[in-house]
XYZ file of C-alpha atoms in Angstrom:
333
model
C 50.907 -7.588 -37.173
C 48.158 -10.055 -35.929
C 44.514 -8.452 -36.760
C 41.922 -8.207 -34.265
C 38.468 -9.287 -34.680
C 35.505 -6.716 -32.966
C 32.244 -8.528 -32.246
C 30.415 -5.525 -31.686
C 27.562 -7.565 -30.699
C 29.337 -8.151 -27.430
C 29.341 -4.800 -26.332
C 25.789 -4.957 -26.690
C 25.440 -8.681 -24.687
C 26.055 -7.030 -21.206
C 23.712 -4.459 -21.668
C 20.993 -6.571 -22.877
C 21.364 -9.051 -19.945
C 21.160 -5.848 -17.735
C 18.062 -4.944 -19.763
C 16.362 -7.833 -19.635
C 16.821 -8.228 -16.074
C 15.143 -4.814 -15.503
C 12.168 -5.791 -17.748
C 11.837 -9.459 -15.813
C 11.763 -7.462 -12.207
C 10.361 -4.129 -13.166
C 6.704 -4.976 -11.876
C 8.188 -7.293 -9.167
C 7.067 -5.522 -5.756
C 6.775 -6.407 -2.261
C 2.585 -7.408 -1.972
C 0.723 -4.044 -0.477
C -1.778 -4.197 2.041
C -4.598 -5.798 0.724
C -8.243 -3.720 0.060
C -10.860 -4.740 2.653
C -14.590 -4.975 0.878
C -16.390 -3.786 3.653
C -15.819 -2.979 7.285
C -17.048 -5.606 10.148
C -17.162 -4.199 13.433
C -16.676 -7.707 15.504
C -14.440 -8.757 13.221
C -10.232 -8.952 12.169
C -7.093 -7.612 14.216
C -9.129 -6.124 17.041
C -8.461 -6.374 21.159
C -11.828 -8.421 21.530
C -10.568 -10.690 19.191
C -7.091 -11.237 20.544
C -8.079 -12.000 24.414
C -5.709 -14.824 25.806
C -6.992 -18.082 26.498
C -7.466 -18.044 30.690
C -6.561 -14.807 31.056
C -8.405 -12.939 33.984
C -11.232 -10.238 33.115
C -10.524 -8.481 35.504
C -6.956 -7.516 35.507
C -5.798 -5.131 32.217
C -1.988 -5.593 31.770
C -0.397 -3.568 28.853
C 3.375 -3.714 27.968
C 5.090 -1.188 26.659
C 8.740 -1.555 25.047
C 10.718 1.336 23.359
C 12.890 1.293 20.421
C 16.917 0.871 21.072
C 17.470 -1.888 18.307
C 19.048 -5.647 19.647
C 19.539 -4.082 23.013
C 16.352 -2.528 23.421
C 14.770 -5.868 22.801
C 16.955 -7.915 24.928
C 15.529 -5.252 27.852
C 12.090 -6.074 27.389
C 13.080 -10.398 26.851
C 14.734 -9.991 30.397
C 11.113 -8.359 31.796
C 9.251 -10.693 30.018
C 11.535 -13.665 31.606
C 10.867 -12.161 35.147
C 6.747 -12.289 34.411
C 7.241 -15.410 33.290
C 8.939 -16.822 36.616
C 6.628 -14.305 38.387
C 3.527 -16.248 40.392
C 0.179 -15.023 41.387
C -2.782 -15.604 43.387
C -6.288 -14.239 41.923
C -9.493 -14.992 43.066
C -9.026 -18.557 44.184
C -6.504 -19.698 41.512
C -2.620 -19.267 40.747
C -0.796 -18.217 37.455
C 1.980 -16.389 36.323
C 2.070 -12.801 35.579
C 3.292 -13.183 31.883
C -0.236 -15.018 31.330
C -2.099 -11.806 32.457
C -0.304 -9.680 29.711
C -3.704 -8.181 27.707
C -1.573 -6.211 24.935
C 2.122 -5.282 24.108
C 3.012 -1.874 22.560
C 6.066 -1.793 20.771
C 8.244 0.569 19.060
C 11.551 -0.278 16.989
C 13.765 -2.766 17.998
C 10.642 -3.356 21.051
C 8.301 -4.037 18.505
C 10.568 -7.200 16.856
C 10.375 -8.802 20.634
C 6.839 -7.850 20.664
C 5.518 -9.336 17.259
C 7.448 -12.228 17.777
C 5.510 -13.166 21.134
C 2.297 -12.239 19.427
C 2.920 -15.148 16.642
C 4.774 -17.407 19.150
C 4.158 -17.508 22.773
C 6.152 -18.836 24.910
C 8.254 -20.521 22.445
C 9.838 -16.888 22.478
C 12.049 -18.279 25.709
C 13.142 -21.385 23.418
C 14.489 -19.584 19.903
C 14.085 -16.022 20.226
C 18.143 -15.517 21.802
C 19.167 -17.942 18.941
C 17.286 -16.302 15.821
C 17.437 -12.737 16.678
C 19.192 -11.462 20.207
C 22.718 -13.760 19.705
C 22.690 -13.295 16.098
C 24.237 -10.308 14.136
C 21.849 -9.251 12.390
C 23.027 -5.543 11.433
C 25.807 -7.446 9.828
C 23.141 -9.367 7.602
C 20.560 -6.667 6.774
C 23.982 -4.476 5.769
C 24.868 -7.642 3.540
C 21.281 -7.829 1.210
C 21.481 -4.780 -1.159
C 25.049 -5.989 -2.092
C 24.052 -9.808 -2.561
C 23.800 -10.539 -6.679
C 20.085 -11.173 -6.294
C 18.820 -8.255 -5.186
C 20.989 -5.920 -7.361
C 18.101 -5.727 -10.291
C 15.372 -5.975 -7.752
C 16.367 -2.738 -6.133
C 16.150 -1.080 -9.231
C 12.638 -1.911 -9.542
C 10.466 1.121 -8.651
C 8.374 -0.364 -6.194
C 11.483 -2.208 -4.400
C 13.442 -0.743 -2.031
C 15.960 -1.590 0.859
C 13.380 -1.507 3.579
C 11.621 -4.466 1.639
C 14.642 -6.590 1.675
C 14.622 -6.013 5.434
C 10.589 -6.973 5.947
C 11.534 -9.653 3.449
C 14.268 -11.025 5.578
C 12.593 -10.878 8.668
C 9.407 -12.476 7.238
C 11.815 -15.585 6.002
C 14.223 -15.473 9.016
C 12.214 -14.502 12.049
C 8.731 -14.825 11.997
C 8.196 -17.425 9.468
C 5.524 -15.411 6.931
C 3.084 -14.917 9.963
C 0.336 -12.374 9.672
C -1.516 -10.505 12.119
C -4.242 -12.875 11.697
C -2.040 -15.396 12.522
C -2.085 -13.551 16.115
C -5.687 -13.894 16.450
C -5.763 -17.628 15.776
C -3.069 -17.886 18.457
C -5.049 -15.685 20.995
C -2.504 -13.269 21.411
C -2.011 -11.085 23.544
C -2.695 -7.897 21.276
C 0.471 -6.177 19.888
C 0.560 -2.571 18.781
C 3.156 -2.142 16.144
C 3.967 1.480 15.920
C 5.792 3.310 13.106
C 5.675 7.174 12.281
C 3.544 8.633 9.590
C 6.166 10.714 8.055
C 4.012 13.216 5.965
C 2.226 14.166 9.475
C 5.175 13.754 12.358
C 2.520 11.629 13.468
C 2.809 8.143 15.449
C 0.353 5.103 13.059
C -0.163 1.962 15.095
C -1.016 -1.125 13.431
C -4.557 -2.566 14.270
C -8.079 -2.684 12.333
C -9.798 -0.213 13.927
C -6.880 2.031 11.806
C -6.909 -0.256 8.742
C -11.053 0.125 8.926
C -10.219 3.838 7.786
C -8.196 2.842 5.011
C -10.234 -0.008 4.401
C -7.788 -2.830 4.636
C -7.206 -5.876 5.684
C -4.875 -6.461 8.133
C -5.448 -9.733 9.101
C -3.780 -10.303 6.157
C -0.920 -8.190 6.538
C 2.976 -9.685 7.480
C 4.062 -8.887 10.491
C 7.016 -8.827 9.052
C 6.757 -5.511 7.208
C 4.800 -3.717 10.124
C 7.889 -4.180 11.843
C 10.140 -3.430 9.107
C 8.277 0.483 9.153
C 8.508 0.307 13.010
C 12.354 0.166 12.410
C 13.396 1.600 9.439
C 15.704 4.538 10.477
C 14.955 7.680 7.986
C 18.506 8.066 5.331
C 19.684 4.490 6.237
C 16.140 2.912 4.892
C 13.482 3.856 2.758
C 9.704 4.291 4.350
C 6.773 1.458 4.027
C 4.084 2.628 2.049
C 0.569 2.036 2.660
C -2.193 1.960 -0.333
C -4.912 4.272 1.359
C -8.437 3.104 -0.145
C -10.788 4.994 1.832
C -14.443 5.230 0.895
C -14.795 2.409 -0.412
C -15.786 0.170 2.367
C -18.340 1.613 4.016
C -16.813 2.897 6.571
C -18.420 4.999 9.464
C -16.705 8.109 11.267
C -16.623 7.204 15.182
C -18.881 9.872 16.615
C -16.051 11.245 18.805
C -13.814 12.457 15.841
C -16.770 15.123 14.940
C -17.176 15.878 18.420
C -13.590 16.583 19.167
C -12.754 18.602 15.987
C -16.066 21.502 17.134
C -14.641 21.947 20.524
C -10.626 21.398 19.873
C -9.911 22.840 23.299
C -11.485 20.016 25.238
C -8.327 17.699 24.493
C -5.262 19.289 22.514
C -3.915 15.363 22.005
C -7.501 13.661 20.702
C -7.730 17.068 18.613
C -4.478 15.669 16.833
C -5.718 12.491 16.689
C -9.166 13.286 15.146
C -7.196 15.177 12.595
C -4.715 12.696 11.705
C -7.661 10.086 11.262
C -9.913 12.785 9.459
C -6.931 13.240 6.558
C -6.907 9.168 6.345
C -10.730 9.404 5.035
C -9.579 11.428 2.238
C -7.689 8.772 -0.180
C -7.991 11.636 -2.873
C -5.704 14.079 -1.083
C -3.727 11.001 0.833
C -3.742 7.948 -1.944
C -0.375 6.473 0.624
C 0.720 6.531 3.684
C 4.691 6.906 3.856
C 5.884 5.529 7.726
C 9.408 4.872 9.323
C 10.853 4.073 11.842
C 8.225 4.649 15.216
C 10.648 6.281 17.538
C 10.813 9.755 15.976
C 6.825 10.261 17.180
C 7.109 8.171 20.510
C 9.838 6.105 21.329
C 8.434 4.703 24.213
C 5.455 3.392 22.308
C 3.124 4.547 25.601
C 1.211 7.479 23.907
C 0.280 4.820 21.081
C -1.113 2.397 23.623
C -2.961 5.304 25.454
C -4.476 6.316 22.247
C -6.084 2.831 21.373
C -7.155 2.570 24.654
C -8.677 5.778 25.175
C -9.639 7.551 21.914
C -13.056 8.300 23.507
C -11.514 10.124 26.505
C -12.958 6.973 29.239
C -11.333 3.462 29.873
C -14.397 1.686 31.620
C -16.667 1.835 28.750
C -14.498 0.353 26.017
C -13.561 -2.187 28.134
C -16.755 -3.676 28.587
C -16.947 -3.722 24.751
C -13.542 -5.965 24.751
C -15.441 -8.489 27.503
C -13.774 -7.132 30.411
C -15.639 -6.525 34.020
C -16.451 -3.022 34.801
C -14.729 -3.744 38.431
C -11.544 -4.412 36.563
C -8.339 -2.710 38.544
C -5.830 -0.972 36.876
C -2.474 -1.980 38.204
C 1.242 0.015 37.542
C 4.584 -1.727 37.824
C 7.401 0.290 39.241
């Protein structure tokens, strides 16, 4: 009878290759939003810094698009396609209506539409059908946690599926834009809403937020604002937020003190001024967990109410953002 040999270092060989692979990715980690030093009023991701080149101070246009995945996005690329072909006459001079778009709000599959006209423009009506609407891309985000690749990086404790999603969007869609990327372009302004999940409460991407937890989000991908705008609780894992509050030198807006001593004045600010008041506290709140920004509003309309109005009146912020006091407000059926 013919002996057989035992290398019982083999047994050990895949192990140690499974080992070593952990060790090489353990710290590997999708980059967090970075700290902001100190807090500049009249400067970063903020609505007077994202005005449109030509666009009329005079008219305040907001978008708002829901969440509904590929199809809720190719809703809002048809509306945008009718502004576009859409002409109008204002004081003396003709454009189209897409021009006079101040700031989109979006939510879920709105907000990949949204953040992609934000870095883009117009080159949204050239590539965006191609890249995103025609393309299946449920069948390639269900592909990456089973690709060899990204089998030791999802064991990593800081890795998780929603980061191969920002991470694929980042390389696929928006080519590694940042919000600041947005101001440089001039916009519009895009709210990117997701849903703080430890408060049930809706978080919208801008500075005047960031201020509080005293980061930057000029520097921030798009990518992975979007990725927490969609990521669907069970079938993805939240985007977390490093809170680092108090150490910017950051100042409470009057309002939030003014709202939380007489809470019966506005039942909604009263929730906001709360939600912002637990943000100050990095002891008690070191992250903030968010998914996907339907479960708080789908619509993405209450977010865009709330950065327009968290003082209760429209006319004075606007002058703050360089628009006329005569502006009109207009509503599209």
């Amino acid at each position: 009878m013919k002996k057989i040999k035992i290398f019982p270092r083999l047994f050990f060989l895949g192990p140690a290759l499974l080992l070593a692979a952990l060790v090489a990715t353990g710290c590997a980690h999708y980059p967090a939003n970075p700290l902001l030093k100190e807090v500049v009023p009249d400067e970063g991701y903020r609505m007077r810094n994202v005005r449109p080149a030509g666009n009329s101070d005079q008219i305040l246009m907001i978008l708002t698009f829901s969440g509904g995945g590929t199809r809720a996005a190719a809703l809002a690329y048809g509306v945008m396609e009718e502004l576009a072909r859409t002409e109008i006459r204002f004081n003396g001079r003709k454009g189209m209506l897409l021009d006079e778009v101040d700031a989109i709000s979006g939510v879920s599959g709105g907000s990949v539409i949204a953040a992609y006209y934000g870095l883009f423009g117009k080159r949204l009506f050239e590539d965006f059908d191609i890249r995103f609407l025609k393309k299946n891309i449920q069948n390639d985000l269900l592909k990456l946690p089973f690709k060899p690749g990204n089998w030791f990086r999802l064991w990593a404790p800081h890795f998780a599926r929603t980061d191969l999603v920002a991470e694929y969007f980042d390389q696929n869609l928006y080519d590694c834009g940042t919000f600041g990327d947005i101001v440089v372009r001039k916009g519009p302004m895009i709210f990117i809403n997701a849903t703080d999940v430890t408060q049930g409460s809706h978080f919208t991407f801008c500075q005047d937020l960031f201020d509080i937890l005293c980061s930057d989000l000029s520097r921030f991908p798009v990518a992975r604002a979007v990725a927490a705008s969609a990521a669907v609780p069970i079938l993805l894992s939240p985007i977390t937020l490093y809170n680092y509050a108090g150490s910017c030198s950051y100042r409470e807006p009057e309002w939030v003190q003014q709202v939380l001593e007489d809470p019966h004045s506005s039942r909604r600010r009263y929730q906001q001024a709360l939600q912002l008041k637990s943000y100050m506290d990095a002891e008690r709140k070191p992250y903030i967990h968010l998914v996907d920004g339907g479960i708080a509003d789908n619509l993405g309309l209450r977010a865009a109410i709330d950065r327009l109005l968290p003082q209760g009146e429209l006319w004075p912020l606007l002058s703050t953002w360089g628009w006329k006091t005569s502006a009109k407000l207009y509503s599209l059926p």
